[in-house]
């Protein structure tokens, strides 16, 4: 099994200490690298004056971490593709892949918050889900063309590349038929190419049946977070069946999937809850305001007014919070029930003291991870 880090920088009341928060994130990543974690993933959020989500650029964040680590792979969970100009995103991720020595895992998402989308790309407005999906799909199409290393053109609903009618005449760059016609640019090439060929592995944050089927059919690996085991099983089976049919080979249950879980390890169950509850509940109160509790239902369970968000409600469904023995049992359940191959630990919830996050990471690496890995974790 692979173990990775999901890191959403959040520090309520500490916006003025951003440099210190960054130093803490660096220490966390370097420690994870030395402990044998497979990858570390960074989020993208904007305009977060509440300081619950304060990483606007996971590519830049990844470049900083890549320069300080040796083995750990660098992911985005996620770059919000609909917020980026597709050529800029293609260039920046290719640069990161080159800078990191080919350690990039490309994680993409569609975006959730209106205040972000409408101030970065109004076309990504999450209130128009069909347009948002279409923009996402076209952006991914452009990314793949741009990473091919070939001269390409694109005409879609939202983008046209190269821009029509641009003439080219330079003695050091002959206007050859490869990319021009009658002296007008008709194709273009994005540089640099990614170090990994044809491009770094692609991941998408998914949950709905439509998104699961689309990613699996397109050969894109999936990232999940919220659902409890029984509901995950249905989603994992849908991904497996769709990917098997699309690829022409049998996928194993859990293959091509990463699962984010909120993880905190301490010496006792009581200590784990006391130290982690406030921070993890800050995240859930923030995100469930938009998402609601429906993704936290067990298979076949109906959401009712009796369901209320609380630590006890979550602990019975999807938290991995407790002693090394307890956390190990919950991971074994995920492995056995849904074939989980890749677990991403989310420990750094907003407001959790850095020393506590570091201690949990060390306990996990020392007492939990060795039970599920052989021959090192970098893989």
Short mmCIF file of C-alpha atoms in Angstrom, two decimals:
data_model
loop_
_atom_site.label_atom_id
_atom_site.label_comp_id
_atom_site.label_asym_id
_atom_site.label_seq_id
_atom_site.Cartn_x
_atom_site.Cartn_y
_atom_site.Cartn_z
CA UNK A 1 0.00 0.00 0.00
CA UNK A 2 1.14 3.55 -0.75
CA UNK A 3 0.91 6.31 1.84
CA UNK A 4 0.89 9.97 0.94
CA UNK A 5 0.28 13.38 2.48
CA UNK A 6 -2.66 15.65 1.68
CA UNK A 7 -1.72 19.15 2.82
CA UNK A 8 -4.25 21.96 2.84
CA UNK A 9 -2.50 24.89 4.48
CA UNK A 10 -4.86 26.46 6.96
CA UNK A 11 -3.95 28.78 9.82
CA UNK A 12 -6.83 30.84 11.23
CA UNK A 13 -5.52 34.02 12.83
CA UNK A 14 -2.06 33.56 11.31
CA UNK A 15 -2.22 35.26 7.92
CA UNK A 16 0.44 37.65 9.16
CA UNK A 17 2.66 34.65 9.91
CA UNK A 18 2.50 33.12 6.43
CA UNK A 19 6.27 32.64 6.23
CA UNK A 20 6.19 30.64 9.46
CA UNK A 21 3.25 28.57 8.24
CA UNK A 22 5.25 27.81 5.09
CA UNK A 23 8.23 26.73 7.17
CA UNK A 24 6.00 24.32 9.05
CA UNK A 25 4.66 22.89 5.77
CA UNK A 26 8.23 22.42 4.55
CA UNK A 27 9.24 20.56 7.70
CA UNK A 28 6.19 18.34 7.41
CA UNK A 29 7.01 17.45 3.79
CA UNK A 30 10.71 16.87 4.42
CA UNK A 31 9.89 14.58 7.34
CA UNK A 32 7.38 12.67 5.20
CA UNK A 33 9.98 12.31 2.45
CA UNK A 34 12.54 10.86 4.87
CA UNK A 35 9.92 8.55 6.37
CA UNK A 36 9.17 6.99 2.98
CA UNK A 37 5.81 8.54 2.10
CA UNK A 38 5.08 8.19 -1.61
CA UNK A 39 3.76 11.66 -2.40
CA UNK A 40 2.55 14.98 -1.01
CA UNK A 41 -0.39 16.93 -2.44
CA UNK A 42 -1.31 20.62 -2.18
CA UNK A 43 -4.62 22.36 -2.67
CA UNK A 44 -5.67 25.45 -4.62
CA UNK A 45 -7.91 28.04 -2.98
CA UNK A 46 -8.22 31.79 -3.38
CA UNK A 47 -9.28 34.89 -1.45
CA UNK A 48 -9.45 33.01 1.85
CA UNK A 49 -9.27 35.85 4.34
CA UNK A 50 -10.58 33.40 6.97
CA UNK A 51 -7.21 31.59 6.63
CA UNK A 52 -8.89 28.18 6.55
CA UNK A 53 -7.56 27.54 3.02
CA UNK A 54 -4.52 29.63 2.07
CA UNK A 55 -2.63 27.93 -0.77
CA UNK A 56 -3.46 29.77 -4.02
CA UNK A 57 -0.96 27.94 -6.19
CA UNK A 58 -0.18 24.23 -5.68
CA UNK A 59 2.30 24.27 -8.58
CA UNK A 60 4.47 26.94 -6.94
CA UNK A 61 4.08 25.18 -3.61
CA UNK A 62 5.18 21.94 -5.22
CA UNK A 63 8.25 23.59 -6.74
CA UNK A 64 9.37 24.76 -3.31
CA UNK A 65 8.83 21.34 -1.76
CA UNK A 66 10.50 19.53 -4.66
CA UNK A 67 13.64 21.61 -4.15
CA UNK A 68 13.85 20.48 -0.50
CA UNK A 69 13.09 16.77 -0.91
CA UNK A 70 14.64 13.83 -2.71
CA UNK A 71 12.11 11.10 -3.40
CA UNK A 72 8.58 12.14 -2.51
CA UNK A 73 6.34 12.78 -5.50
CA UNK A 74 4.62 16.14 -5.88
CA UNK A 75 0.88 16.36 -6.52
CA UNK A 76 -1.88 18.92 -6.73
CA UNK A 77 -5.15 18.07 -5.04
CA UNK A 78 -6.09 19.85 -6.98
CA UNK A 79 -5.11 22.43 -9.54
CA UNK A 80 -8.50 23.89 -10.41
CA UNK A 81 -8.26 23.52 -14.16
CA UNK A 82 -11.24 25.77 -14.89
CA UNK A 83 -9.50 28.73 -13.20
CA UNK A 84 -6.33 28.48 -15.30
CA UNK A 85 -5.52 29.41 -18.86
CA UNK A 86 -4.84 25.91 -20.21
CA UNK A 87 -1.55 26.81 -21.91
CA UNK A 88 -0.23 28.48 -18.76
CA UNK A 89 -1.16 25.45 -16.67
CA UNK A 90 0.48 23.14 -19.21
CA UNK A 91 3.69 25.17 -19.14
CA UNK A 92 3.82 25.48 -15.36
CA UNK A 93 3.23 21.79 -14.68
CA UNK A 94 5.78 20.81 -17.33
CA UNK A 95 8.27 23.15 -15.66
CA UNK A 96 7.53 21.59 -12.28
CA UNK A 97 8.06 18.13 -13.73
CA UNK A 98 11.43 19.20 -15.10
CA UNK A 99 12.46 20.96 -11.87
CA UNK A 100 11.46 17.98 -9.72
CA UNK A 101 13.22 15.36 -11.82
CA UNK A 102 9.97 13.84 -13.06
CA UNK A 103 8.19 13.59 -9.70
CA UNK A 104 4.90 15.26 -10.62
CA UNK A 105 1.43 13.76 -10.18
CA UNK A 106 -1.12 16.04 -11.89
CA UNK A 107 -4.28 16.43 -9.84
CA UNK A 108 -7.14 18.41 -11.40
CA UNK A 109 -10.50 19.66 -10.19
CA UNK A 110 -13.46 21.71 -11.44
CA UNK A 111 -13.90 24.16 -8.56
CA UNK A 112 -16.54 24.56 -5.87
CA UNK A 113 -16.65 28.15 -4.63
CA UNK A 114 -18.36 30.91 -6.57
CA UNK A 115 -16.24 33.66 -5.04
CA UNK A 116 -13.18 31.99 -6.52
CA UNK A 117 -14.56 31.10 -9.94
CA UNK A 118 -16.35 34.36 -10.67
CA UNK A 119 -13.26 36.41 -9.86
CA UNK A 120 -10.82 34.22 -11.82
CA UNK A 121 -12.83 32.88 -14.76
CA UNK A 122 -16.53 33.63 -14.96
CA UNK A 123 -16.93 30.75 -17.43
CA UNK A 124 -16.19 28.39 -14.51
CA UNK A 125 -19.25 29.55 -12.54
CA UNK A 126 -20.22 26.47 -10.46
CA UNK A 127 -23.88 27.50 -10.66
CA UNK A 128 -23.78 26.35 -14.30
CA UNK A 129 -22.55 22.81 -13.85
CA UNK A 130 -22.88 21.82 -17.51
CA UNK A 131 -20.72 24.71 -18.66
CA UNK A 132 -18.26 24.11 -15.82
CA UNK A 133 -17.88 20.47 -16.86
CA UNK A 134 -17.49 21.40 -20.52
CA UNK A 135 -14.80 23.95 -19.66
CA UNK A 136 -12.98 21.38 -17.53
CA UNK A 137 -13.09 18.73 -20.26
CA UNK A 138 -11.79 21.13 -22.89
CA UNK A 139 -9.00 22.34 -20.61
CA UNK A 140 -7.82 18.76 -20.06
CA UNK A 141 -7.95 18.16 -23.80
CA UNK A 142 -5.69 21.17 -24.38
CA UNK A 143 -3.31 20.05 -21.63
CA UNK A 144 -2.81 16.68 -23.26
CA UNK A 145 -2.18 18.24 -26.66
CA UNK A 146 0.25 20.76 -25.17
CA UNK A 147 2.22 18.06 -23.34
CA UNK A 148 2.56 15.91 -26.46
CA UNK A 149 5.69 17.72 -27.62
CA UNK A 150 4.14 18.00 -31.08
CA UNK A 151 2.91 21.03 -32.98
CA UNK A 152 -0.83 21.18 -32.42
CA UNK A 153 -3.93 23.24 -33.01
CA UNK A 154 -7.20 23.36 -31.09
CA UNK A 155 -10.64 24.68 -31.89
CA UNK A 156 -13.22 24.26 -29.17
CA UNK A 157 -16.14 25.94 -27.48
CA UNK A 158 -13.97 28.05 -25.20
CA UNK A 159 -10.51 28.16 -26.75
CA UNK A 160 -8.85 28.41 -30.14
CA UNK A 161 -5.11 27.86 -30.46
CA UNK A 162 -3.16 29.27 -32.12
CA UNK A 163 -4.98 32.56 -32.33
CA UNK A 164 -5.95 32.99 -36.00
CA UNK A 165 -4.29 35.38 -38.38
CA UNK A 166 -0.93 35.82 -36.62
CA UNK A 167 1.88 36.19 -39.16
CA UNK A 168 5.39 34.89 -38.53
CA UNK A 169 8.59 35.96 -40.20
CA UNK A 170 11.92 35.66 -38.40
CA UNK A 171 15.26 34.62 -39.89
CA UNK A 172 16.09 32.41 -36.89
CA UNK A 173 12.71 30.67 -37.06
CA UNK A 174 11.81 29.79 -40.63
CA UNK A 175 8.08 29.73 -41.36
CA UNK A 176 7.96 26.05 -42.29
CA UNK A 177 4.80 24.10 -43.23
CA UNK A 178 5.13 22.30 -39.89
CA UNK A 179 3.48 25.20 -38.15
CA UNK A 180 2.64 27.88 -40.74
CA UNK A 181 0.67 28.31 -43.93
CA UNK A 182 1.47 31.22 -46.24
CA UNK A 183 3.40 32.86 -43.41
CA UNK A 184 0.51 32.59 -40.90
CA UNK A 185 0.85 30.51 -37.73
CA UNK A 186 -1.47 27.49 -37.91
CA UNK A 187 0.03 25.26 -35.20
CA UNK A 188 2.01 25.80 -32.03
CA UNK A 189 4.26 23.94 -29.65
CA UNK A 190 4.38 24.37 -25.89
CA UNK A 191 7.76 24.22 -24.18
CA UNK A 192 9.17 22.74 -22.12
CA UNK A 193 7.76 19.24 -22.46
CA UNK A 194 7.20 17.34 -19.21
CA UNK A 195 10.10 15.12 -18.24
CA UNK A 196 7.69 12.20 -17.86
CA UNK A 197 6.44 11.07 -21.24
CA UNK A 198 3.91 11.38 -22.66
CA UNK A 199 2.95 13.41 -19.59
CA UNK A 200 2.81 13.02 -15.80
CA UNK A 201 0.07 10.78 -14.38
CA UNK A 202 -3.36 12.42 -14.29
CA UNK A 203 -5.71 12.42 -11.31
CA UNK A 204 -9.12 13.99 -10.79
CA UNK A 205 -11.03 14.77 -7.61
CA UNK A 206 -14.25 12.80 -8.17
CA UNK A 207 -17.34 11.64 -6.30
CA UNK A 208 -20.52 11.61 -8.41
CA UNK A 209 -21.26 8.63 -10.68
CA UNK A 210 -20.92 10.90 -13.71
CA UNK A 211 -17.45 12.11 -12.69
CA UNK A 212 -16.32 8.62 -11.70
CA UNK A 213 -17.35 7.14 -15.04
CA UNK A 214 -15.83 10.00 -17.02
CA UNK A 215 -12.45 9.79 -15.25
CA UNK A 216 -12.28 5.99 -15.42
CA UNK A 217 -13.20 5.90 -19.10
CA UNK A 218 -10.55 8.52 -19.86
CA UNK A 219 -7.74 6.73 -18.02
CA UNK A 220 -7.62 9.34 -15.26
CA UNK A 221 -6.96 8.17 -11.71
CA UNK A 222 -9.47 9.17 -9.04
CA UNK A 223 -9.18 10.95 -5.68
CA UNK A 224 -11.95 10.48 -3.09
CA UNK A 225 -12.40 11.88 0.41
CA UNK A 226 -15.67 11.82 2.31
CA UNK A 227 -17.78 8.66 1.97
CA UNK A 228 -17.72 5.87 4.57
CA UNK A 229 -16.56 2.41 3.59
CA UNK A 230 -19.93 1.03 2.51
CA UNK A 231 -20.57 3.97 0.18
CA UNK A 232 -17.00 3.94 -1.08
CA UNK A 233 -17.42 0.35 -2.20
CA UNK A 234 -20.10 1.31 -4.71
CA UNK A 235 -17.94 4.12 -6.07
CA UNK A 236 -14.81 1.95 -6.28
CA UNK A 237 -16.76 -0.77 -8.09
CA UNK A 238 -18.12 1.75 -10.60
CA UNK A 239 -14.60 3.03 -11.28
CA UNK A 240 -13.26 -0.52 -11.64
CA UNK A 241 -16.00 -1.64 -14.01
CA UNK A 242 -15.79 1.47 -16.18
CA UNK A 243 -11.99 1.44 -16.35
CA UNK A 244 -11.95 -2.27 -17.18
CA UNK A 245 -14.40 -1.82 -20.02
CA UNK A 246 -12.60 1.24 -21.41
CA UNK A 247 -9.10 -0.21 -21.21
CA UNK A 248 -9.88 -3.75 -22.33
CA UNK A 249 -8.23 -5.28 -19.26
CA UNK A 250 -9.45 -6.19 -15.79
CA UNK A 251 -8.87 -3.53 -13.16
CA UNK A 252 -8.56 -4.66 -9.55
CA UNK A 253 -10.89 -3.10 -6.98
CA UNK A 254 -9.06 -0.03 -5.70
CA UNK A 255 -6.65 0.20 -8.63
CA UNK A 256 -6.17 3.73 -9.93
CA UNK A 257 -7.72 5.31 -6.85
CA UNK A 258 -6.39 7.41 -4.00
CA UNK A 259 -8.41 8.04 -0.84
CA UNK A 260 -7.97 11.05 1.44
CA UNK A 261 -8.74 10.33 5.08
CA UNK A 262 -8.51 12.61 8.10
CA UNK A 263 -5.80 10.95 10.17
CA UNK A 264 -4.47 11.69 13.62
CA UNK A 265 -2.43 9.32 15.75
CA UNK A 266 -1.76 9.67 19.48
CA UNK A 267 -0.90 7.45 22.41
CA UNK A 268 -4.52 7.14 23.55
CA UNK A 269 -7.94 7.52 21.95
CA UNK A 270 -8.77 10.31 24.38
CA UNK A 271 -5.61 12.25 23.57
CA UNK A 272 -6.18 11.90 19.83
CA UNK A 273 -9.68 13.33 20.08
CA UNK A 274 -8.73 16.12 22.48
CA UNK A 275 -5.90 17.33 20.25
CA UNK A 276 -7.57 16.89 16.86
CA UNK A 277 -11.29 17.52 17.29
CA UNK A 278 -11.34 21.32 17.06
CA UNK A 279 -9.14 21.44 13.95
CA UNK A 280 -10.90 18.71 11.97
CA UNK A 281 -14.32 20.10 12.87
CA UNK A 282 -13.27 23.53 11.58
CA UNK A 283 -12.68 21.95 8.18
CA UNK A 284 -15.96 20.05 8.17
CA UNK A 285 -18.03 23.02 9.32
CA UNK A 286 -16.44 25.06 6.56
CA UNK A 287 -16.88 22.58 3.71
CA UNK A 288 -20.19 20.99 4.72
CA UNK A 289 -21.80 24.43 4.53
CA UNK A 290 -21.64 23.95 0.73
CA UNK A 291 -21.56 20.20 0.36
CA UNK A 292 -24.04 19.13 2.99
CA UNK A 293 -23.92 15.73 4.69
CA UNK A 294 -25.13 13.58 1.81
CA UNK A 295 -21.65 12.31 0.90
CA UNK A 296 -21.25 11.02 4.45
CA UNK A 297 -24.18 8.62 4.30
CA UNK A 298 -23.67 4.87 4.43
CA UNK A 299 -24.78 2.82 1.42
CA UNK A 300 -28.58 2.84 1.33
CA UNK A 301 -28.87 5.39 4.15
CA UNK A 302 -31.16 8.38 3.64
CA UNK A 303 -30.15 11.83 4.86
CA UNK A 304 -32.66 13.10 7.42
CA UNK A 305 -33.04 16.06 9.75
CA UNK A 306 -31.81 13.81 12.54
CA UNK A 307 -28.31 13.76 11.06
CA UNK A 308 -26.10 16.40 12.65
CA UNK A 309 -22.45 17.14 12.02
CA UNK A 310 -20.32 16.26 15.04
CA UNK A 311 -17.08 14.51 15.83
CA UNK A 312 -18.96 11.41 16.96
CA UNK A 313 -20.95 11.38 13.70
CA UNK A 314 -17.71 11.50 11.67
CA UNK A 315 -15.72 9.10 13.82
CA UNK A 316 -18.14 6.31 13.08
CA UNK A 317 -17.99 6.96 9.35
CA UNK A 318 -14.68 8.16 7.96
CA UNK A 319 -12.15 9.43 10.53
CA UNK A 320 -8.91 7.59 11.30
CA UNK A 321 -8.30 9.20 14.67
CA UNK A 322 -6.90 7.29 17.62
CA UNK A 323 -4.11 5.02 18.72
CA UNK A 324 -1.73 3.36 16.25
CA UNK A 325 -3.63 0.11 16.78
CA UNK A 326 -7.01 1.69 16.08
CA UNK A 327 -5.82 3.53 12.97
CA UNK A 328 -4.16 0.36 11.69
CA UNK A 329 -7.42 -1.56 12.09
CA UNK A 330 -9.33 1.08 10.11
CA UNK A 331 -6.76 1.02 7.31
CA UNK A 332 -6.92 -2.78 7.19
CA UNK A 333 -10.70 -2.50 6.86
CA UNK A 334 -10.31 -0.17 3.88
CA UNK A 335 -7.80 -2.53 2.30
CA UNK A 336 -9.99 -5.56 2.81
CA UNK A 337 -13.37 -4.02 1.95
CA UNK A 338 -12.54 -1.78 -1.02
CA UNK A 339 -9.09 -2.94 -2.08
CA UNK A 340 -7.52 0.39 -1.10
CA UNK A 341 -4.02 0.73 -2.53
CA UNK A 342 -3.29 4.41 -1.87
CA UNK A 343 -4.10 6.37 1.30
CA UNK A 344 -3.55 10.12 1.60
CA UNK A 345 -3.32 11.36 5.19
CA UNK A 346 -4.93 14.70 5.99
CA UNK A 347 -3.59 15.70 9.38
CA UNK A 348 -2.82 19.40 8.93
CA UNK A 349 -6.32 20.76 9.50
CA UNK A 350 -6.62 24.50 10.22
CA UNK A 351 -5.64 25.43 13.74
CA UNK A 352 -3.85 22.19 14.63
CA UNK A 353 -0.55 23.08 16.35
CA UNK A 354 2.42 22.16 14.20
CA UNK A 355 4.07 20.14 16.97
CA UNK A 356 0.96 17.96 17.22
CA UNK A 357 0.83 17.38 13.46
CA UNK A 358 4.49 16.41 13.49
CA UNK A 359 4.04 13.98 16.38
CA UNK A 360 1.10 12.31 14.66
CA UNK A 361 3.13 11.98 11.46
CA UNK A 362 6.02 10.41 13.34
CA UNK A 363 3.76 7.94 15.16
CA UNK A 364 2.09 6.95 11.90
CA UNK A 365 5.44 6.41 10.18
CA UNK A 366 6.86 4.42 13.09
CA UNK A 367 3.89 2.32 14.21
CA UNK A 368 1.31 2.19 11.44
CA UNK A 369 2.96 2.39 8.05
CA UNK A 370 5.37 -0.54 8.49
CA UNK A 371 2.39 -2.91 8.87
CA UNK A 372 1.26 -2.15 5.30
CA UNK A 373 4.46 -1.51 3.35
CA UNK A 374 7.41 -3.63 2.38
CA UNK A 375 10.74 -2.56 0.98
CA UNK A 376 10.21 1.16 1.64
CA UNK A 377 7.42 3.51 0.77
CA UNK A 378 8.66 5.51 -2.20
CA UNK A 379 7.65 2.89 -4.75
#
